[in-house]
């Protein structure tokens, strides 16, 4: 039996293999996180700590402190309420520490928000609680007619700068696919101290119900066809930026995983497929990936990675406009 080396480096973290469950409710229980590890996950990304939760906590603290000023008698009556309130941040830190105690794979914590008002400074606490790296998901839909693309990009850079100033562990920026000049923007993230980019985050897409005439918020799970979006961009930027590349979106089987690695991904984030099929899907993908590599005579992930990136493939123009006209006609 040949030995296939699935190990990969992600922002300096040495992973036994590139299969990494991405931020999702699957990391909310120690049990399911453990099942993912047992199924063979190389690392795990925690569900996000949302800016809104931190804001809520701040509001609650202010309320408590103001109420305390009213006088001891009044303040006492607020105490049980304050004690009962479960701080979003405290809960997240406790869960992160518990995951670190339970698992022996790297745990990547995730921050999710958009405003510049001091919430990313909590990244330091995540580092202290044992996070091996941080993912910063600036979940921002550029819907303001008065805001330029430069302003939108500056928001990401400013948040990254603030976080970089707080922590020394690696930082990955989780991006939406809606950037008009992604390669240039990735270079800027690199200059500001990011170590990796997660391509891509998926915004939830509200639907319209024609019967009730209502807007329905919903989160669709992906399918394999969704891999093509990140695959193209990873292929274009692979080897040309000094950022680790995490492929996220549509990876459901070993074939999807192979394609992303050939394009140049360092790790493969899995979410929808694990929600649909359970943690054991990860071990299935891993063993099928190994089989594929064996059959195609690749002995390591590093041999496979970027083999068909734009830089190394035979027809680099295929990733851009070439053949488009002949294809559509
Ligand atoms: C139910 C659910 C919850 C998610 N929660 C988070 C989250 O807390 N933070 C985050 O950055 N991404 C979150 N995501 C996005 C996923 O991590 C992933 O980027 C996206 O679903 C695309 O990958 P997939 O095609 O494998 O599902 C969530 C996705 C789903 C479906």
Short mmCIF file of C-alpha atoms and ligand atoms in Angstrom, two decimals:
data_model
loop_
_atom_site.label_atom_id
_atom_site.label_comp_id
_atom_site.label_asym_id
_atom_site.label_seq_id
_atom_site.Cartn_x
_atom_site.Cartn_y
_atom_site.Cartn_z
CA UNK A 1 0.00 0.00 0.00
CA UNK A 2 1.45 3.35 -0.98
CA UNK A 3 1.60 6.18 1.50
CA UNK A 4 -0.22 9.30 0.36
CA UNK A 5 0.88 12.47 2.11
CA UNK A 6 -2.20 14.63 2.62
CA UNK A 7 -0.49 17.16 4.89
CA UNK A 8 -0.73 20.85 4.12
CA UNK A 9 0.43 24.16 5.53
CA UNK A 10 -2.22 26.76 6.27
CA UNK A 11 -0.84 30.12 7.39
CA UNK A 12 1.98 28.34 9.21
CA UNK A 13 -0.35 25.77 10.83
CA UNK A 14 0.70 22.24 9.95
CA UNK A 15 -2.44 20.26 9.13
CA UNK A 16 -2.57 16.49 8.65
CA UNK A 17 -4.88 17.04 5.68
CA UNK A 18 -6.59 19.96 3.92
CA UNK A 19 -10.21 19.13 4.89
CA UNK A 20 -11.42 21.81 7.28
CA UNK A 21 -15.05 22.25 8.38
CA UNK A 22 -15.79 25.96 7.91
CA UNK A 23 -17.66 28.28 10.27
CA UNK A 24 -21.07 26.72 10.94
CA UNK A 25 -23.29 25.48 13.75
CA UNK A 26 -21.37 22.16 13.60
CA UNK A 27 -18.78 23.59 15.99
CA UNK A 28 -21.41 24.69 18.52
CA UNK A 29 -21.37 21.38 20.34
CA UNK A 30 -18.23 19.67 21.59
CA UNK A 31 -19.75 16.42 20.50
CA UNK A 32 -20.13 17.30 16.84
CA UNK A 33 -16.71 18.98 16.80
CA UNK A 34 -15.24 15.76 18.16
CA UNK A 35 -17.08 13.75 15.53
CA UNK A 36 -15.55 15.98 12.85
CA UNK A 37 -12.10 15.41 14.30
CA UNK A 38 -12.73 11.67 14.46
CA UNK A 39 -13.87 11.75 10.85
CA UNK A 40 -10.43 13.16 10.03
CA UNK A 41 -10.73 16.97 9.92
CA UNK A 42 -7.35 18.70 9.56
CA UNK A 43 -8.55 21.69 11.62
CA UNK A 44 -11.86 23.30 12.47
CA UNK A 45 -13.22 26.82 12.08
CA UNK A 46 -15.62 27.85 14.85
CA UNK A 47 -19.00 29.43 14.17
CA UNK A 48 -18.67 33.22 14.20
CA UNK A 49 -18.74 35.56 17.11
CA UNK A 50 -20.97 38.27 15.69
CA UNK A 51 -20.36 41.94 16.24
CA UNK A 52 -24.04 42.27 17.17
CA UNK A 53 -23.54 39.89 20.12
CA UNK A 54 -20.66 41.99 21.39
CA UNK A 55 -22.66 45.18 20.92
CA UNK A 56 -25.57 43.68 22.82
CA UNK A 57 -23.22 42.79 25.62
CA UNK A 58 -21.87 46.33 25.74
CA UNK A 59 -25.43 47.68 25.87
CA UNK A 60 -26.23 45.33 28.73
CA UNK A 61 -23.15 46.40 30.67
CA UNK A 62 -23.97 50.07 30.17
CA UNK A 63 -27.53 49.44 31.29
CA UNK A 64 -26.27 47.69 34.39
CA UNK A 65 -23.77 50.42 35.26
CA UNK A 66 -26.31 53.19 34.73
CA UNK A 67 -28.86 51.35 36.81
CA UNK A 68 -26.28 50.91 39.54
CA UNK A 69 -25.96 54.70 39.76
CA UNK A 70 -29.61 54.93 40.73
CA UNK A 71 -28.81 53.67 44.22
CA UNK A 72 -28.03 50.40 45.96
CA UNK A 73 -31.63 49.40 46.55
CA UNK A 74 -32.49 49.83 42.89
CA UNK A 75 -29.25 48.29 41.68
CA UNK A 76 -29.74 45.15 43.73
CA UNK A 77 -32.95 44.43 41.91
CA UNK A 78 -31.06 44.43 38.61
CA UNK A 79 -28.33 42.10 39.79
CA UNK A 80 -30.05 38.76 39.20
CA UNK A 81 -31.01 39.88 35.71
CA UNK A 82 -27.42 40.85 35.00
CA UNK A 83 -26.12 37.57 36.36
CA UNK A 84 -28.61 35.57 34.36
CA UNK A 85 -27.59 37.25 31.14
CA UNK A 86 -25.15 35.07 29.27
CA UNK A 87 -22.48 37.22 27.72
CA UNK A 88 -21.96 36.47 24.03
CA UNK A 89 -18.23 36.99 24.34
CA UNK A 90 -17.83 34.99 27.57
CA UNK A 91 -19.79 32.13 26.15
CA UNK A 92 -17.70 32.13 22.97
CA UNK A 93 -14.42 32.25 24.91
CA UNK A 94 -15.54 29.40 27.17
CA UNK A 95 -16.56 27.30 24.20
CA UNK A 96 -13.30 28.04 22.39
CA UNK A 97 -11.31 26.98 25.48
CA UNK A 98 -13.43 23.81 25.75
CA UNK A 99 -12.82 22.99 22.08
CA UNK A 100 -9.11 23.50 22.60
CA UNK A 101 -9.18 21.18 25.62
CA UNK A 102 -11.15 18.51 23.79
CA UNK A 103 -9.60 18.53 20.31
CA UNK A 104 -6.05 18.00 19.17
CA UNK A 105 -6.48 19.69 15.79
CA UNK A 106 -6.03 23.47 15.33
CA UNK A 107 -9.09 25.57 16.18
CA UNK A 108 -9.64 28.75 14.17
CA UNK A 109 -11.93 31.32 15.79
CA UNK A 110 -14.14 33.52 13.63
CA UNK A 111 -15.14 37.16 14.00
CA UNK A 112 -18.02 38.47 11.92
CA UNK A 113 -19.12 42.09 11.57
CA UNK A 114 -18.71 45.33 9.67
CA UNK A 115 -18.40 48.43 11.83
CA UNK A 116 -15.18 50.10 12.90
CA UNK A 117 -16.29 50.70 16.48
CA UNK A 118 -13.94 48.60 18.49
CA UNK A 119 -15.35 45.08 18.28
CA UNK A 120 -12.37 43.45 16.55
CA UNK A 121 -10.24 44.38 19.56
CA UNK A 122 -11.77 41.32 21.21
CA UNK A 123 -9.52 39.27 18.93
CA UNK A 124 -6.87 39.46 21.65
CA UNK A 125 -9.16 37.56 24.04
CA UNK A 126 -9.69 34.88 21.40
CA UNK A 127 -5.93 34.53 21.06
CA UNK A 128 -5.56 34.29 24.85
CA UNK A 129 -8.31 31.64 24.98
CA UNK A 130 -6.16 29.47 22.72
CA UNK A 131 -7.30 30.17 19.15
CA UNK A 132 -4.65 28.92 16.72
CA UNK A 133 -5.70 31.49 14.13
CA UNK A 134 -8.49 33.96 13.46
CA UNK A 135 -10.85 34.31 10.56
CA UNK A 136 -12.31 37.77 9.99
CA UNK A 137 -15.53 37.72 8.02
CA UNK A 138 -16.52 41.24 7.04
CA UNK A 139 -20.08 40.34 6.11
CA UNK A 140 -20.85 43.56 4.30
CA UNK A 141 -23.16 43.97 1.35
CA UNK A 142 -22.20 47.13 -0.55
CA UNK A 143 -25.71 48.50 -1.06
CA UNK A 144 -25.12 52.19 -0.36
CA UNK A 145 -25.27 54.43 -3.46
CA UNK A 146 -22.94 56.94 -1.80
CA UNK A 147 -20.20 54.50 -0.95
CA UNK A 148 -17.41 53.85 -3.46
CA UNK A 149 -15.57 50.56 -3.90
CA UNK A 150 -12.55 52.28 -2.38
CA UNK A 151 -14.51 53.01 0.80
CA UNK A 152 -15.76 49.44 0.95
CA UNK A 153 -12.24 48.06 0.59
CA UNK A 154 -10.94 50.55 3.16
CA UNK A 155 -13.39 49.16 5.72
CA UNK A 156 -11.91 45.67 5.32
CA UNK A 157 -8.36 47.03 5.52
CA UNK A 158 -9.09 49.13 8.60
CA UNK A 159 -10.65 46.19 10.44
CA UNK A 160 -7.71 43.98 9.48
CA UNK A 161 -5.23 46.65 10.66
CA UNK A 162 -7.00 46.88 14.03
CA UNK A 163 -7.06 43.14 14.48
CA UNK A 164 -3.43 42.80 13.36
CA UNK A 165 -2.51 45.35 16.02
CA UNK A 166 -4.05 43.09 18.69
CA UNK A 167 -2.93 39.58 17.84
CA UNK A 168 0.16 37.76 16.69
CA UNK A 169 -1.60 34.56 15.54
CA UNK A 170 -2.38 34.18 11.81
CA UNK A 171 -5.37 36.04 10.36
CA UNK A 172 -7.43 34.88 7.38
CA UNK A 173 -9.83 37.29 5.70
CA UNK A 174 -13.07 35.67 4.57
CA UNK A 175 -14.26 37.61 1.53
CA UNK A 176 -17.39 37.82 -0.52
CA UNK A 177 -16.98 37.21 -4.27
CA UNK A 178 -18.17 40.74 -5.10
CA UNK A 179 -14.89 42.59 -5.54
CA UNK A 180 -14.27 44.34 -8.83
CA UNK A 181 -10.47 43.95 -8.59
CA UNK A 182 -9.88 40.94 -6.37
CA UNK A 183 -6.16 40.27 -7.13
CA UNK A 184 -5.22 43.86 -6.29
CA UNK A 185 -7.32 43.77 -3.13
CA UNK A 186 -5.67 40.52 -2.01
CA UNK A 187 -2.29 42.23 -2.40
CA UNK A 188 -3.51 45.04 -0.16
CA UNK A 189 -4.67 42.52 2.47
CA UNK A 190 -1.25 40.90 2.27
CA UNK A 191 0.45 44.29 2.79
CA UNK A 192 -1.70 44.95 5.86
CA UNK A 193 -0.60 41.71 7.48
CA UNK A 194 -3.22 39.11 6.53
CA UNK A 195 -1.88 35.57 6.33
CA UNK A 196 -4.68 33.98 4.38
CA UNK A 197 -7.84 34.53 2.36
CA UNK A 198 -10.99 32.43 2.46
CA UNK A 199 -12.62 32.50 -0.98
CA UNK A 200 -15.56 32.88 -0.65
CA UNK A 201 -18.10 33.76 1.94
CA UNK A 202 -21.70 33.38 0.77
CA UNK A 203 -24.29 36.01 1.62
CA UNK A 204 -27.68 34.65 2.43
CA UNK A 205 -30.02 35.47 -0.44
CA UNK A 206 -33.51 36.65 0.43
CA UNK A 207 -36.28 35.38 -1.81
CA UNK A 208 -39.66 36.81 -2.77
CA UNK A 209 -42.79 34.78 -2.19
CA UNK A 210 -45.21 35.80 -4.99
CA UNK A 211 -48.18 34.31 -3.08
CA UNK A 212 -47.77 36.13 0.20
CA UNK A 213 -45.98 39.11 -1.44
CA UNK A 214 -43.39 38.85 1.30
CA UNK A 215 -39.61 38.80 1.41
CA UNK A 216 -38.38 35.52 2.80
CA UNK A 217 -34.97 35.43 4.43
CA UNK A 218 -33.35 32.06 3.76
CA UNK A 219 -30.03 30.31 3.62
CA UNK A 220 -29.63 27.88 0.73
CA UNK A 221 -27.12 25.11 1.04
CA UNK A 222 -24.69 24.79 -1.87
CA UNK A 223 -24.11 22.10 -4.47
CA UNK A 224 -20.97 21.04 -6.38
CA UNK A 225 -21.58 23.49 -9.23
CA UNK A 226 -20.87 26.30 -6.76
CA UNK A 227 -17.20 25.30 -6.62
CA UNK A 228 -16.56 26.99 -9.97
CA UNK A 229 -16.72 30.49 -8.51
CA UNK A 230 -13.89 30.08 -6.01
CA UNK A 231 -11.99 27.65 -8.25
CA UNK A 232 -11.44 30.25 -10.97
CA UNK A 233 -10.25 32.95 -8.58
CA UNK A 234 -8.00 30.60 -6.67
CA UNK A 235 -6.47 29.49 -9.98
CA UNK A 236 -5.88 33.12 -10.98
CA UNK A 237 -4.23 34.25 -7.74
CA UNK A 238 -2.46 31.02 -6.72
CA UNK A 239 1.31 31.49 -6.52
CA UNK A 240 0.98 35.21 -7.06
CA UNK A 241 0.03 36.36 -3.56
CA UNK A 242 1.72 35.60 -0.32
CA UNK A 243 -1.51 34.47 1.31
CA UNK A 244 -2.67 30.98 2.17
CA UNK A 245 -5.80 30.18 0.18
CA UNK A 246 -8.85 28.49 1.66
CA UNK A 247 -11.44 27.31 -0.85
CA UNK A 248 -14.98 27.70 0.45
CA UNK A 249 -18.21 27.09 -1.41
CA UNK A 250 -19.63 23.99 -3.04
CA UNK A 251 -17.11 21.34 -2.02
CA UNK A 252 -19.25 18.22 -1.63
CA UNK A 253 -17.06 15.34 -2.77
CA UNK A 254 -13.49 14.28 -3.53
CA UNK A 255 -13.72 15.50 -7.13
CA UNK A 256 -14.58 19.00 -5.95
CA UNK A 257 -11.69 18.78 -3.49
CA UNK A 258 -9.23 17.67 -6.20
CA UNK A 259 -10.30 20.53 -8.48
CA UNK A 260 -9.74 23.13 -5.77
CA UNK A 261 -6.31 21.70 -4.95
CA UNK A 262 -5.32 21.64 -8.63
CA UNK A 263 -6.41 25.29 -8.84
CA UNK A 264 -4.14 26.12 -5.90
CA UNK A 265 -6.09 25.90 -2.64
CA UNK A 266 -4.14 25.20 0.55
CA UNK A 267 -7.20 23.99 2.44
CA UNK A 268 -10.72 22.92 1.56
CA UNK A 269 -13.53 24.32 3.69
CA UNK A 270 -16.58 22.10 4.05
CA UNK A 271 -19.96 23.25 5.29
CA UNK A 272 -23.13 22.38 3.34
CA UNK A 273 -22.06 18.82 2.64
CA UNK A 274 -21.43 18.20 6.37
CA UNK A 275 -24.78 19.72 7.30
CA UNK A 276 -26.54 17.52 4.72
CA UNK A 277 -24.62 14.28 5.22
CA UNK A 278 -23.15 14.50 8.72
CA UNK A 279 -19.51 14.42 9.86
CA UNK A 280 -18.85 10.99 8.33
CA UNK A 281 -18.98 12.69 4.92
CA UNK A 282 -15.58 14.15 5.74
CA UNK A 283 -13.97 10.72 6.11
CA UNK A 284 -15.60 9.64 2.86
CA UNK A 285 -14.17 12.66 0.99
CA UNK A 286 -10.78 12.05 2.58
CA UNK A 287 -10.61 8.41 1.60
CA UNK A 288 -11.88 9.11 -1.93
CA UNK A 289 -9.30 11.88 -2.27
CA UNK A 290 -6.59 9.43 -1.27
CA UNK A 291 -7.88 6.86 -3.78
CA UNK A 292 -7.97 9.44 -6.56
CA UNK A 293 -4.41 10.53 -5.80
CA UNK A 294 -3.21 6.95 -5.78
CA UNK A 295 -4.91 6.17 -9.09
CA UNK A 296 -3.51 9.32 -10.66
CA UNK A 297 -0.03 8.85 -9.18
CA UNK A 298 0.13 11.86 -6.93
CA UNK A 299 1.91 11.05 -3.70
CA UNK A 300 1.31 14.32 -1.87
CA UNK A 301 -1.06 17.25 -1.70
CA UNK A 302 1.86 19.59 -2.35
CA UNK A 303 2.47 17.83 -5.68
CA UNK A 304 -1.15 18.41 -6.62
CA UNK A 305 -1.56 21.96 -5.37
CA UNK A 306 -1.66 24.63 -8.05
CA UNK A 307 -0.85 22.18 -10.84
CA UNK A 308 -3.63 23.73 -12.94
CA UNK A 309 -3.42 27.26 -11.60
CA UNK A 310 -3.38 29.97 -14.22
CA UNK A 311 0.39 30.27 -13.79
CA UNK A 312 1.07 26.61 -14.57
CA UNK A 313 -1.73 25.37 -16.81
CA UNK A 314 -1.36 25.01 -20.59
CA UNK A 315 -4.08 27.49 -21.49
CA UNK A 316 -4.08 30.31 -18.92
CA UNK A 317 -6.49 32.34 -21.01
CA UNK A 318 -9.19 29.73 -20.28
CA UNK A 319 -9.63 31.29 -16.83
CA UNK A 320 -10.48 34.65 -18.37
CA UNK A 321 -12.37 35.73 -21.48
CA UNK A 322 -10.90 33.29 -23.99
CA UNK A 323 -13.31 30.92 -25.76
CA UNK A 324 -16.26 32.78 -24.33
CA UNK A 325 -17.56 33.90 -27.73
CA UNK A 326 -17.22 30.47 -29.31
CA UNK A 327 -18.83 28.86 -26.29
CA UNK A 328 -21.88 31.08 -26.20
CA UNK A 329 -22.43 30.73 -29.91
C1 LIG B 1 -26.09 27.10 8.48
C2 LIG B 1 -24.85 27.87 8.11
C3 LIG B 1 -24.23 28.65 9.10
C4 LIG B 1 -23.08 29.39 8.78
N1 LIG B 1 -22.48 30.14 9.75
C5 LIG B 1 -21.39 30.87 9.45
C6 LIG B 1 -20.74 31.66 10.44
O1 LIG B 1 -21.11 31.69 11.61
N2 LIG B 1 -19.66 32.39 10.04
C7 LIG B 1 -19.16 32.37 8.77
O2 LIG B 1 -18.17 33.04 8.49
N3 LIG B 1 -19.75 31.60 7.81
C8 LIG B 1 -20.83 30.88 8.12
N4 LIG B 1 -21.42 30.10 7.14
C9 LIG B 1 -20.83 30.05 5.79
C10 LIG B 1 -19.98 28.77 5.60
O3 LIG B 1 -18.88 28.73 6.50
C11 LIG B 1 -19.43 28.64 4.16
O4 LIG B 1 -18.52 29.68 3.90
C12 LIG B 1 -20.54 28.66 3.11
O5 LIG B 1 -21.67 27.92 3.53
C13 LIG B 1 -20.04 28.08 1.78
O6 LIG B 1 -19.58 26.77 1.92
P1 LIG B 1 -20.45 25.47 1.51
O7 LIG B 1 -20.77 25.58 0.08
O8 LIG B 1 -19.54 24.30 1.82
O9 LIG B 1 -21.67 25.49 2.38
C14 LIG B 1 -22.56 29.36 7.45
C15 LIG B 1 -23.22 28.59 6.48
C16 LIG B 1 -24.34 27.84 6.79
C17 LIG B 1 -24.99 27.03 5.72
#
